[in-house]
Structures are given as C-alpha cells and as structure tokens.
Amino acid sequence: MPTTHEGRCLCGKISYDTGDDPLWITICYCRFCQRATGSDRMIEPIFERSSFVFTGASPAVYTLPSEGSGKDINVLFCPDCGTKLALTFERWPDRIGIYAGTLDKPSAVTATPDNSKHIFVSEAQPGTILPAGFKTFDRHATENDGSPLEPIMHASHHMLAD
C-alpha cells in the first residue's frame, strides 16, 4: 500500500499531500540548488504530479531556464512566507520534486542506493563526501533526449577535492 507524505510552508498557508511514495530521490549539487536551498545540496524526492495535491493557498511560481538542460524549471513557493515548496519541470511535465525539508516528517523519505541518485557532482563543494554504492553523475543522469547515462559508483566513500 502506498504511503502518502504531507508537508507545508513556514506560515502554514500552503500544505501538500504527495499522494504516494516518491518515484526516486535526487540529491543535486548544482549551483541552482545550492542557491535555492542555501546549502551545499538539495535533497529532492520526486513524485507523480497527478497524485500530488496542494491545499490552502496556491503557490506562486518563479520560472527560469535550467543551466543544465536549457528547459524551464518552475519554483513553487509561498507568496506570504517565501518558503520554496516544490519544483516542476518542462523537461518532465508529469513529475514534481519537493524540497525535502518542507515535509512534516523528513525522515520518512530516506535515500538509499536503490531509490536515489546524486547529480551535478561536478559542481559539488570541495570536501563533499559521496557515499559508497550510490549512483553519481557529473551532471544530469540522462541526455536531453531522455536517454540514460552510465552512473559512476564508488566502492567506498569518496571525498571530492578542489
């Protein structure tokens, strides 16, 4: 039976229900994600957009092209408190990614070698440790046409240098 996950913005005017478990979890180190989170990475569970529901107020949308693909990314955020809640993608119109920290129970969604991937490790900060056995990619995990790229998997934890 699928698990639903709920989350909200800081002020509580926008809530969401994922409607299901994540399809996968993306850990992204690109400069966009670093700026968007104020951290060295973004942890982004990806869900089917058709089962995902916002309740309360409607999120505002900020759109910009991805430096990686050139396709638009839509940042969905609360217009009152400014919390970034989710991303939608021109490249994947049937998917929605959430900012994991907005989940009511962030620990309920755990990245494992089987359900996750680390992308844009070429832009990760020096000292970042990539865990053993996880799929990693220098940039995206697929070509712009959707064809998959071969991951790099480290046999032991791998620290990125300058």
PDB file of C-alpha atoms in Angstrom:
ATOM      1  CA  MET A   1       0.000   0.000   0.000  1.00  0.00           C
ATOM      2  CA  PRO A   2       1.464   3.382  -0.956  1.00  0.00           C
ATOM      3  CA  THR A   3       2.414   5.879   1.703  1.00  0.00           C
ATOM      4  CA  THR A   4       1.334   9.475   1.478  1.00  0.00           C
ATOM      5  CA  HIS A   5       3.604  12.245   2.708  1.00  0.00           C
ATOM      6  CA  GLU A   6       2.470  15.669   3.841  1.00  0.00           C
ATOM      7  CA  GLY A   7       4.276  18.966   4.154  1.00  0.00           C
ATOM      8  CA  ARG A   8       3.786  22.703   4.345  1.00  0.00           C
ATOM      9  CA  CYS A   9       5.359  26.132   4.156  1.00  0.00           C
ATOM     10  CA  LEU A  10       6.615  28.042   7.201  1.00  0.00           C
ATOM     11  CA  CYS A  11       3.419  30.043   7.732  1.00  0.00           C
ATOM     12  CA  GLY A  12       1.136  27.045   7.064  1.00  0.00           C
ATOM     13  CA  LYS A  13      -0.976  28.761   4.408  1.00  0.00           C
ATOM     14  CA  ILE A  14       0.068  26.162   1.812  1.00  0.00           C
ATOM     15  CA  SER A  15       0.126  22.443   2.544  1.00  0.00           C
ATOM     16  CA  TYR A  16       0.572  19.474   0.270  1.00  0.00           C
ATOM     17  CA  ASP A  17      -0.087  15.756   0.110  1.00  0.00           C
ATOM     18  CA  THR A  18       2.181  13.719  -2.146  1.00  0.00           C
ATOM     19  CA  GLY A  19      -0.462  11.030  -2.690  1.00  0.00           C
ATOM     20  CA  ASP A  20       2.179   8.315  -2.891  1.00  0.00           C
ATOM     21  CA  ASP A  21       5.762   7.370  -2.140  1.00  0.00           C
ATOM     22  CA  PRO A  22       8.489   9.088  -4.162  1.00  0.00           C
ATOM     23  CA  LEU A  23       9.439   7.590  -7.515  1.00  0.00           C
ATOM     24  CA  TRP A  24      13.063   8.316  -6.601  1.00  0.00           C
ATOM     25  CA  ILE A  25      15.140  10.792  -4.634  1.00  0.00           C
ATOM     26  CA  THR A  26      17.544  13.164  -6.344  1.00  0.00           C
ATOM     27  CA  ILE A  27      20.442  14.667  -4.424  1.00  0.00           C
ATOM     28  CA  CYS A  28      21.620  17.601  -6.528  1.00  0.00           C
ATOM     29  CA  TYR A  29      24.786  19.659  -6.110  1.00  0.00           C
ATOM     30  CA  CYS A  30      24.252  22.176  -8.951  1.00  0.00           C
ATOM     31  CA  ARG A  31      24.693  25.883  -8.258  1.00  0.00           C
ATOM     32  CA  PHE A  32      20.934  26.463  -8.755  1.00  0.00           C
ATOM     33  CA  CYS A  33      20.131  24.004  -5.963  1.00  0.00           C
ATOM     34  CA  GLN A  34      22.876  25.416  -3.751  1.00  0.00           C
ATOM     35  CA  ARG A  35      21.437  28.911  -4.154  1.00  0.00           C
ATOM     36  CA  ALA A  36      17.829  27.738  -3.793  1.00  0.00           C
ATOM     37  CA  THR A  37      18.494  25.883  -0.528  1.00  0.00           C
ATOM     38  CA  GLY A  38      21.306  27.938   0.974  1.00  0.00           C
ATOM     39  CA  SER A  39      23.113  24.630   1.420  1.00  0.00           C
ATOM     40  CA  ASP A  40      25.665  22.586  -0.491  1.00  0.00           C
ATOM     41  CA  ARG A  41      22.972  20.318  -1.982  1.00  0.00           C
ATOM     42  CA  MET A  42      19.273  19.792  -2.422  1.00  0.00           C
ATOM     43  CA  ILE A  43      17.503  16.605  -1.377  1.00  0.00           C
ATOM     44  CA  GLU A  44      14.548  16.318  -3.722  1.00  0.00           C
ATOM     45  CA  PRO A  45      12.067  13.447  -3.594  1.00  0.00           C
ATOM     46  CA  ILE A  46      10.329  13.167  -6.987  1.00  0.00           C
ATOM     47  CA  PHE A  47       6.620  12.298  -7.222  1.00  0.00           C
ATOM     48  CA  GLU A  48       3.980  11.722  -9.871  1.00  0.00           C
ATOM     49  CA  ARG A  49       2.396  15.103 -10.464  1.00  0.00           C
ATOM     50  CA  SER A  50      -1.051  13.537 -10.996  1.00  0.00           C
ATOM     51  CA  SER A  51      -1.243  12.278  -7.387  1.00  0.00           C
ATOM     52  CA  PHE A  52       0.257  15.398  -5.762  1.00  0.00           C
ATOM     53  CA  VAL A  53      -2.154  17.983  -4.271  1.00  0.00           C
ATOM     54  CA  PHE A  54      -1.641  21.461  -2.813  1.00  0.00           C
ATOM     55  CA  THR A  55      -4.226  22.638  -0.270  1.00  0.00           C
ATOM     56  CA  GLY A  56      -4.895  26.033   1.253  1.00  0.00           C
ATOM     57  CA  ALA A  57      -3.453  28.925  -0.719  1.00  0.00           C
ATOM     58  CA  SER A  58      -1.970  28.419  -4.182  1.00  0.00           C
ATOM     59  CA  PRO A  59       1.786  28.618  -4.563  1.00  0.00           C
ATOM     60  CA  ALA A  60       3.360  31.408  -6.580  1.00  0.00           C
ATOM     61  CA  VAL A  61       5.661  30.377  -9.434  1.00  0.00           C
ATOM     62  CA  TYR A  62       9.087  31.643 -10.474  1.00  0.00           C
ATOM     63  CA  THR A  63      10.312  30.268 -13.813  1.00  0.00           C
ATOM     64  CA  LEU A  64      13.866  30.165 -15.111  1.00  0.00           C
ATOM     65  CA  PRO A  65      15.778  28.050 -17.634  1.00  0.00           C
ATOM     66  CA  SER A  66      17.984  25.262 -16.333  1.00  0.00           C
ATOM     67  CA  GLU A  67      21.675  25.835 -16.992  1.00  0.00           C
ATOM     68  CA  GLY A  68      21.977  22.065 -17.420  1.00  0.00           C
ATOM     69  CA  SER A  69      19.246  21.359 -19.990  1.00  0.00           C
ATOM     70  CA  GLY A  70      18.051  24.798 -21.142  1.00  0.00           C
ATOM     71  CA  LYS A  71      14.493  23.714 -20.266  1.00  0.00           C
ATOM     72  CA  ASP A  72      12.338  25.725 -17.870  1.00  0.00           C
ATOM     73  CA  ILE A  73      12.226  24.953 -14.152  1.00  0.00           C
ATOM     74  CA  ASN A  74       9.293  26.286 -12.133  1.00  0.00           C
ATOM     75  CA  VAL A  75       9.932  27.057  -8.478  1.00  0.00           C
ATOM     76  CA  LEU A  76       6.673  26.861  -6.483  1.00  0.00           C
ATOM     77  CA  PHE A  77       6.747  28.929  -3.295  1.00  0.00           C
ATOM     78  CA  CYS A  78       4.510  30.546  -0.709  1.00  0.00           C
ATOM     79  CA  PRO A  79       3.858  34.180  -1.655  1.00  0.00           C
ATOM     80  CA  ASP A  80       3.383  35.056   2.037  1.00  0.00           C
ATOM     81  CA  CYS A  81       6.362  33.489   3.834  1.00  0.00           C
ATOM     82  CA  GLY A  82       8.596  32.757   0.833  1.00  0.00           C
ATOM     83  CA  THR A  83       9.114  29.047   1.544  1.00  0.00           C
ATOM     84  CA  LYS A  84      10.158  27.141  -1.584  1.00  0.00           C
ATOM     85  CA  LEU A  85       7.975  24.027  -1.649  1.00  0.00           C
ATOM     86  CA  ALA A  86       8.417  22.278  -4.976  1.00  0.00           C
ATOM     87  CA  LEU A  87       9.807  22.283  -8.494  1.00  0.00           C
ATOM     88  CA  THR A  88       8.112  21.354 -11.740  1.00  0.00           C
ATOM     89  CA  PHE A  89       9.964  20.820 -14.967  1.00  0.00           C
ATOM     90  CA  GLU A  90       9.351  21.497 -18.641  1.00  0.00           C
ATOM     91  CA  ARG A  91      11.615  18.502 -19.283  1.00  0.00           C
ATOM     92  CA  TRP A  92       9.455  16.161 -17.124  1.00  0.00           C
ATOM     93  CA  PRO A  93       5.903  17.612 -17.103  1.00  0.00           C
ATOM     94  CA  ASP A  94       4.432  14.628 -15.241  1.00  0.00           C
ATOM     95  CA  ARG A  95       6.820  14.932 -12.255  1.00  0.00           C
ATOM     96  CA  ILE A  96       7.094  17.230  -9.249  1.00  0.00           C
ATOM     97  CA  GLY A  97      10.054  17.457  -6.909  1.00  0.00           C
ATOM     98  CA  ILE A  98       9.725  18.746  -3.381  1.00  0.00           C
ATOM     99  CA  TYR A  99      12.173  20.460  -1.078  1.00  0.00           C
ATOM    100  CA  ALA A 100      12.616  17.614   1.442  1.00  0.00           C
ATOM    101  CA  GLY A 101      12.844  20.000   4.380  1.00  0.00           C
ATOM    102  CA  THR A 102       9.209  21.027   3.854  1.00  0.00           C
ATOM    103  CA  LEU A 103       7.956  17.529   4.685  1.00  0.00           C
ATOM    104  CA  ASP A 104       6.187  17.197   8.036  1.00  0.00           C
ATOM    105  CA  LYS A 105       8.341  14.083   8.619  1.00  0.00           C
ATOM    106  CA  PRO A 106      11.502  14.461   6.508  1.00  0.00           C
ATOM    107  CA  SER A 107      12.924  11.234   7.984  1.00  0.00           C
ATOM    108  CA  ALA A 108      10.062   9.259   6.373  1.00  0.00           C
ATOM    109  CA  VAL A 109      11.780   9.663   2.982  1.00  0.00           C
ATOM    110  CA  THR A 110      15.240   8.103   3.074  1.00  0.00           C
ATOM    111  CA  ALA A 111      17.742   7.994   0.216  1.00  0.00           C
ATOM    112  CA  THR A 112      19.151   4.518  -0.411  1.00  0.00           C
ATOM    113  CA  PRO A 113      21.377   3.159  -3.194  1.00  0.00           C
ATOM    114  CA  ASP A 114      18.266   1.648  -4.814  1.00  0.00           C
ATOM    115  CA  ASN A 115      15.999   4.725  -4.819  1.00  0.00           C
ATOM    116  CA  SER A 116      18.330   7.669  -5.331  1.00  0.00           C
ATOM    117  CA  LYS A 117      20.980   9.333  -7.450  1.00  0.00           C
ATOM    118  CA  HIS A 118      23.500  12.113  -6.883  1.00  0.00           C
ATOM    119  CA  ILE A 119      23.648  14.554  -9.805  1.00  0.00           C
ATOM    120  CA  PHE A 120      25.831  17.523 -10.756  1.00  0.00           C
ATOM    121  CA  VAL A 121      28.654  16.241  -8.554  1.00  0.00           C
ATOM    122  CA  SER A 122      30.953  18.262 -10.850  1.00  0.00           C
ATOM    123  CA  GLU A 123      29.560  21.368  -9.083  1.00  0.00           C
ATOM    124  CA  ALA A 124      29.705  19.953  -5.549  1.00  0.00           C
ATOM    125  CA  GLN A 125      31.699  21.841  -2.949  1.00  0.00           C
ATOM    126  CA  PRO A 126      35.194  20.540  -2.094  1.00  0.00           C
ATOM    127  CA  GLY A 127      35.003  18.163   0.852  1.00  0.00           C
ATOM    128  CA  THR A 128      31.638  16.735  -0.202  1.00  0.00           C
ATOM    129  CA  ILE A 129      31.545  13.031   0.598  1.00  0.00           C
ATOM    130  CA  LEU A 130      29.748  10.801  -1.893  1.00  0.00           C
ATOM    131  CA  PRO A 131      28.506   7.617  -0.226  1.00  0.00           C
ATOM    132  CA  ALA A 132      29.671   4.192  -1.358  1.00  0.00           C
ATOM    133  CA  GLY A 133      27.342   2.265  -3.665  1.00  0.00           C
ATOM    134  CA  PHE A 134      25.190   5.235  -4.760  1.00  0.00           C
ATOM    135  CA  LYS A 135      24.713   6.240  -8.410  1.00  0.00           C
ATOM    136  CA  THR A 136      26.540   9.504  -9.129  1.00  0.00           C
ATOM    137  CA  PHE A 137      26.646  11.634 -12.271  1.00  0.00           C
ATOM    138  CA  ASP A 138      28.877  14.568 -13.226  1.00  0.00           C
ATOM    139  CA  ARG A 139      25.781  16.417 -14.478  1.00  0.00           C
ATOM    140  CA  HIS A 140      22.297  15.056 -15.312  1.00  0.00           C
ATOM    141  CA  ALA A 141      21.520  11.329 -15.222  1.00  0.00           C
ATOM    142  CA  THR A 142      20.092  11.473 -18.769  1.00  0.00           C
ATOM    143  CA  GLU A 143      20.817  13.190 -22.037  1.00  0.00           C
ATOM    144  CA  ASN A 144      18.430  15.988 -23.079  1.00  0.00           C
ATOM    145  CA  ASP A 145      16.581  13.436 -25.245  1.00  0.00           C
ATOM    146  CA  GLY A 146      15.964  11.263 -22.164  1.00  0.00           C
ATOM    147  CA  SER A 147      18.484   8.505 -22.897  1.00  0.00           C
ATOM    148  CA  PRO A 148      20.161   7.338 -19.695  1.00  0.00           C
ATOM    149  CA  LEU A 149      23.795   7.972 -18.871  1.00  0.00           C
ATOM    150  CA  GLU A 150      26.023   5.447 -17.132  1.00  0.00           C
ATOM    151  CA  PRO A 151      26.471   6.254 -13.424  1.00  0.00           C
ATOM    152  CA  ILE A 152      29.732   6.330 -11.537  1.00  0.00           C
ATOM    153  CA  MET A 153      29.556   4.222  -8.380  1.00  0.00           C
ATOM    154  CA  HIS A 154      32.272   4.344  -5.755  1.00  0.00           C
ATOM    155  CA  ALA A 155      33.212   1.188  -3.834  1.00  0.00           C
ATOM    156  CA  SER A 156      33.968   3.266  -0.721  1.00  0.00           C
ATOM    157  CA  HIS A 157      33.015   6.739   0.442  1.00  0.00           C
ATOM    158  CA  HIS A 158      34.576   9.284  -1.910  1.00  0.00           C
ATOM    159  CA  MET A 159      35.599  12.815  -0.891  1.00  0.00           C
ATOM    160  CA  LEU A 160      35.616  15.459  -3.601  1.00  0.00           C
ATOM    161  CA  ALA A 161      38.677  17.674  -3.812  1.00  0.00           C
ATOM    162  CA  ASP A 162      39.163  21.131  -5.339  1.00  0.00           C
TER     163      ASP A 162
END
